[in-house]
């Protein structure tokens, strides 16, 4: 009895993803196009058969229960490829480059997270970022073989990309057309794969890209660089590159849409006597005048010192809340002065005073 789990080198409770991953690795190693050693093709058939059974819920259940497949029970001469609906493209996508029958496959989109400071979000900035992506192999121009002579018509399907099989079922013989498993529907095979890309036509590259962060950007915005993603397969168009922006929290400012909010502590004497304070903004420092008799939590507006609108018209404001701080550590001298002050001070009659008088 064949042990499909051993064939793929996975445990009996391996999940679908694990099985798929194991198969991909082995298929790449033993695929007859890539591996010319004797026995590679046989091995490839074995692992494909194992994959086929273990990723088909019905077949897997049957196999787990009886140690064999229904087909094997029904027919002699089981062919590893005699399945219905086994989609090779599923497996080969990613490393043989794309789905069968469509030779020019668009590259994948790539997304990166991008952290920006509130200052950068306010002023806008150009940022250099390192990314990794699949690029067309320059050695073979994405064809998978360095010389055109190394790409041959597939002899299994005569270049059609399809294979026709006759299947015997309890209901009779059926003819079925499926993608050619030798060439994955490509119609061509590589006699000698490009050594740079192993015949894949694409190679992984590290790149520096410059990203323009527009002023006024908010968390969650996506910046798109059209065509900056993975290169397409066999001349297909490239995918897009995205940066998902996350505006970092600021240690001084809170953001409220286009406005920014800051709380600035001031002394009781400044609040009572009035004066000027220096306040940080996203664009440098500003002086704010505090009128005499300012109450705690009074808001002052610095016009246009918020974030600009992404649409390009108008800007938010900076809202400065002054927080009057009651002194906690007084010297003897200061206490005496305050007591002296208190003798001369009659507070305004508050609502509370009026209630009790
Ligand atoms: Zn190449
Ligand atoms: Zn073929």
Short mmCIF file of C-alpha atoms in Angstrom, two decimals, residues 108-264:
data_model
loop_
_atom_site.label_atom_id
_atom_site.label_comp_id
_atom_site.label_asym_id
_atom_site.label_seq_id
_atom_site.Cartn_x
_atom_site.Cartn_y
_atom_site.Cartn_z
CA UNK A 108 0.69 40.16 -7.98
CA UNK A 109 -0.02 43.38 -6.16
CA UNK A 110 2.25 43.97 -3.20
CA UNK A 111 1.34 45.93 -0.09
CA UNK A 112 3.62 47.35 2.56
CA UNK A 113 2.74 49.15 5.77
CA UNK A 114 4.20 52.61 6.06
CA UNK A 115 4.67 54.48 9.30
CA UNK A 116 4.73 58.25 9.02
CA UNK A 117 5.12 60.90 11.70
CA UNK A 118 2.44 63.52 12.26
CA UNK A 119 4.94 66.16 11.10
CA UNK A 120 5.43 64.31 7.81
CA UNK A 121 1.68 63.93 7.44
CA UNK A 122 1.33 67.69 7.95
CA UNK A 123 4.04 68.82 5.54
CA UNK A 124 4.21 65.94 3.08
CA UNK A 125 7.45 64.14 2.39
CA UNK A 126 9.35 61.96 0.00
CA UNK A 127 10.40 58.73 1.62
CA UNK A 128 12.80 56.04 0.40
CA UNK A 129 11.64 52.54 1.19
CA UNK A 130 13.20 49.13 0.66
CA UNK A 131 10.87 46.60 -0.91
CA UNK A 132 11.15 43.06 -2.26
CA UNK A 133 9.43 42.05 -5.44
CA UNK A 134 9.57 39.64 -8.34
CA UNK A 135 11.16 41.18 -11.39
CA UNK A 136 11.53 39.86 -14.86
CA UNK A 137 14.76 37.87 -15.18
CA UNK A 138 17.16 39.90 -17.28
CA UNK A 139 19.24 36.86 -18.27
CA UNK A 140 16.39 35.26 -20.21
CA UNK A 141 14.06 38.26 -20.63
CA UNK A 142 11.45 36.36 -18.64
CA UNK A 143 11.27 33.45 -21.09
CA UNK A 144 12.75 30.92 -18.68
CA UNK A 145 15.57 29.87 -20.99
CA UNK A 146 18.59 31.84 -22.05
CA UNK A 147 18.42 30.70 -25.68
CA UNK A 148 15.30 30.31 -27.80
CA UNK A 149 16.59 26.84 -28.79
CA UNK A 150 16.14 25.79 -25.19
CA UNK A 151 12.39 26.21 -25.42
CA UNK A 152 10.81 23.27 -27.24
CA UNK A 153 7.31 22.38 -28.18
CA UNK A 154 5.87 19.99 -25.63
CA UNK A 155 5.91 16.51 -27.14
CA UNK A 156 3.17 15.19 -24.87
CA UNK A 157 0.52 17.54 -26.17
CA UNK A 158 2.24 18.64 -29.40
CA UNK A 159 2.11 22.21 -28.23
CA UNK A 160 -1.65 22.36 -27.71
CA UNK A 161 -1.39 22.57 -23.93
CA UNK A 162 -4.17 20.01 -23.59
CA UNK A 163 -4.18 16.29 -23.04
CA UNK A 164 -7.02 14.01 -24.01
CA UNK A 165 -7.63 10.94 -21.94
CA UNK A 166 -10.13 8.14 -22.06
CA UNK A 167 -11.43 7.15 -18.68
CA UNK A 168 -13.25 3.97 -17.92
CA UNK A 169 -16.02 4.41 -15.41
CA UNK A 170 -18.83 2.09 -14.28
CA UNK A 171 -21.00 3.97 -16.78
CA UNK A 172 -18.74 3.47 -19.76
CA UNK A 173 -15.80 5.20 -21.38
CA UNK A 174 -15.47 8.92 -21.24
CA UNK A 175 -13.14 11.15 -23.06
CA UNK A 176 -11.79 14.03 -21.07
CA UNK A 177 -9.68 16.99 -22.00
CA UNK A 178 -7.46 18.44 -19.34
CA UNK A 179 -4.40 20.65 -19.26
CA UNK A 180 -1.24 18.87 -20.30
CA UNK A 181 0.59 17.90 -17.14
CA UNK A 182 3.99 17.83 -18.80
CA UNK A 183 3.91 21.51 -19.74
CA UNK A 184 1.14 22.76 -17.39
CA UNK A 185 -0.82 23.86 -20.40
CA UNK A 186 1.97 26.06 -21.68
CA UNK A 187 2.51 24.04 -24.85
CA UNK A 188 6.25 24.40 -24.45
CA UNK A 189 8.87 22.87 -22.20
CA UNK A 190 12.30 24.09 -21.25
CA UNK A 191 15.13 21.89 -22.43
CA UNK A 192 17.61 23.91 -20.43
CA UNK A 193 16.23 26.26 -17.82
CA UNK A 194 17.79 29.67 -17.32
CA UNK A 195 20.29 29.38 -14.50
CA UNK A 196 19.45 32.81 -13.10
CA UNK A 197 15.75 32.16 -12.51
CA UNK A 198 15.59 28.34 -12.67
CA UNK A 199 13.27 28.67 -15.62
CA UNK A 200 10.71 30.71 -13.74
CA UNK A 201 11.32 33.85 -15.79
CA UNK A 202 11.27 36.02 -12.68
CA UNK A 203 13.71 36.65 -9.87
CA UNK A 204 13.26 38.15 -6.45
CA UNK A 205 14.89 41.57 -6.07
CA UNK A 206 15.40 44.10 -3.35
CA UNK A 207 14.64 47.62 -4.49
CA UNK A 208 14.64 51.14 -3.12
CA UNK A 209 11.56 53.04 -4.15
CA UNK A 210 10.70 56.66 -3.54
CA UNK A 211 7.25 57.29 -2.15
CA UNK A 212 5.59 60.67 -2.13
CA UNK A 213 3.58 61.16 1.05
CA UNK A 214 0.97 63.83 0.35
CA UNK A 215 0.41 66.51 3.00
CA UNK A 216 -2.75 65.89 5.01
CA UNK A 217 -2.65 62.10 4.78
CA UNK A 218 -4.53 60.04 7.35
CA UNK A 219 -4.06 56.54 8.75
CA UNK A 220 -5.53 53.87 6.54
CA UNK A 221 -4.85 55.67 3.28
CA UNK A 222 -3.35 53.59 0.51
CA UNK A 223 -0.69 55.05 -1.72
CA UNK A 224 -0.50 53.24 -5.01
CA UNK A 225 2.45 52.95 -7.36
CA UNK A 226 0.98 51.63 -10.55
CA UNK A 227 3.04 48.78 -11.98
CA UNK A 228 5.35 48.74 -8.95
CA UNK A 229 4.35 45.26 -7.81
CA UNK A 230 5.52 41.83 -8.98
CA UNK A 231 6.47 41.51 -12.62
CA UNK A 232 4.01 39.65 -14.78
CA UNK A 233 4.63 36.14 -16.03
CA UNK A 234 5.75 35.55 -19.61
CA UNK A 235 5.45 39.20 -20.50
CA UNK A 236 2.24 39.81 -18.55
CA UNK A 237 1.76 43.23 -16.93
CA UNK A 238 3.17 44.00 -13.51
CA UNK A 239 1.01 44.22 -10.43
CA UNK A 240 0.71 47.38 -8.37
CA UNK A 241 2.62 48.40 -5.29
CA UNK A 242 0.68 49.75 -2.33
CA UNK A 243 1.72 51.49 0.83
CA UNK A 244 -0.83 51.44 3.60
CA UNK A 245 -0.20 54.54 5.67
CA UNK A 246 -0.24 54.56 9.44
CA UNK A 247 0.25 57.99 11.00
CA UNK A 248 2.11 57.51 14.27
CA UNK A 249 0.77 58.90 17.52
CA UNK A 250 2.42 62.11 18.62
CA UNK A 251 3.66 62.69 22.14
CA UNK A 252 2.30 66.25 22.27
CA UNK A 253 -0.53 66.49 19.77
CA UNK A 254 -3.79 64.74 19.32
CA UNK A 255 -5.34 64.72 15.90
CA UNK A 256 -8.96 65.45 15.17
CA UNK A 257 -9.39 65.23 11.43
CA UNK A 258 -7.46 68.18 10.06
CA UNK A 259 -7.24 69.89 13.46
CA UNK A 260 -4.64 69.16 16.05
CA UNK A 261 -5.13 69.58 19.77
CA UNK A 262 -2.58 70.35 22.46
CA UNK A 263 -2.95 70.89 26.19
CA UNK A 264 -0.54 73.44 27.65
#
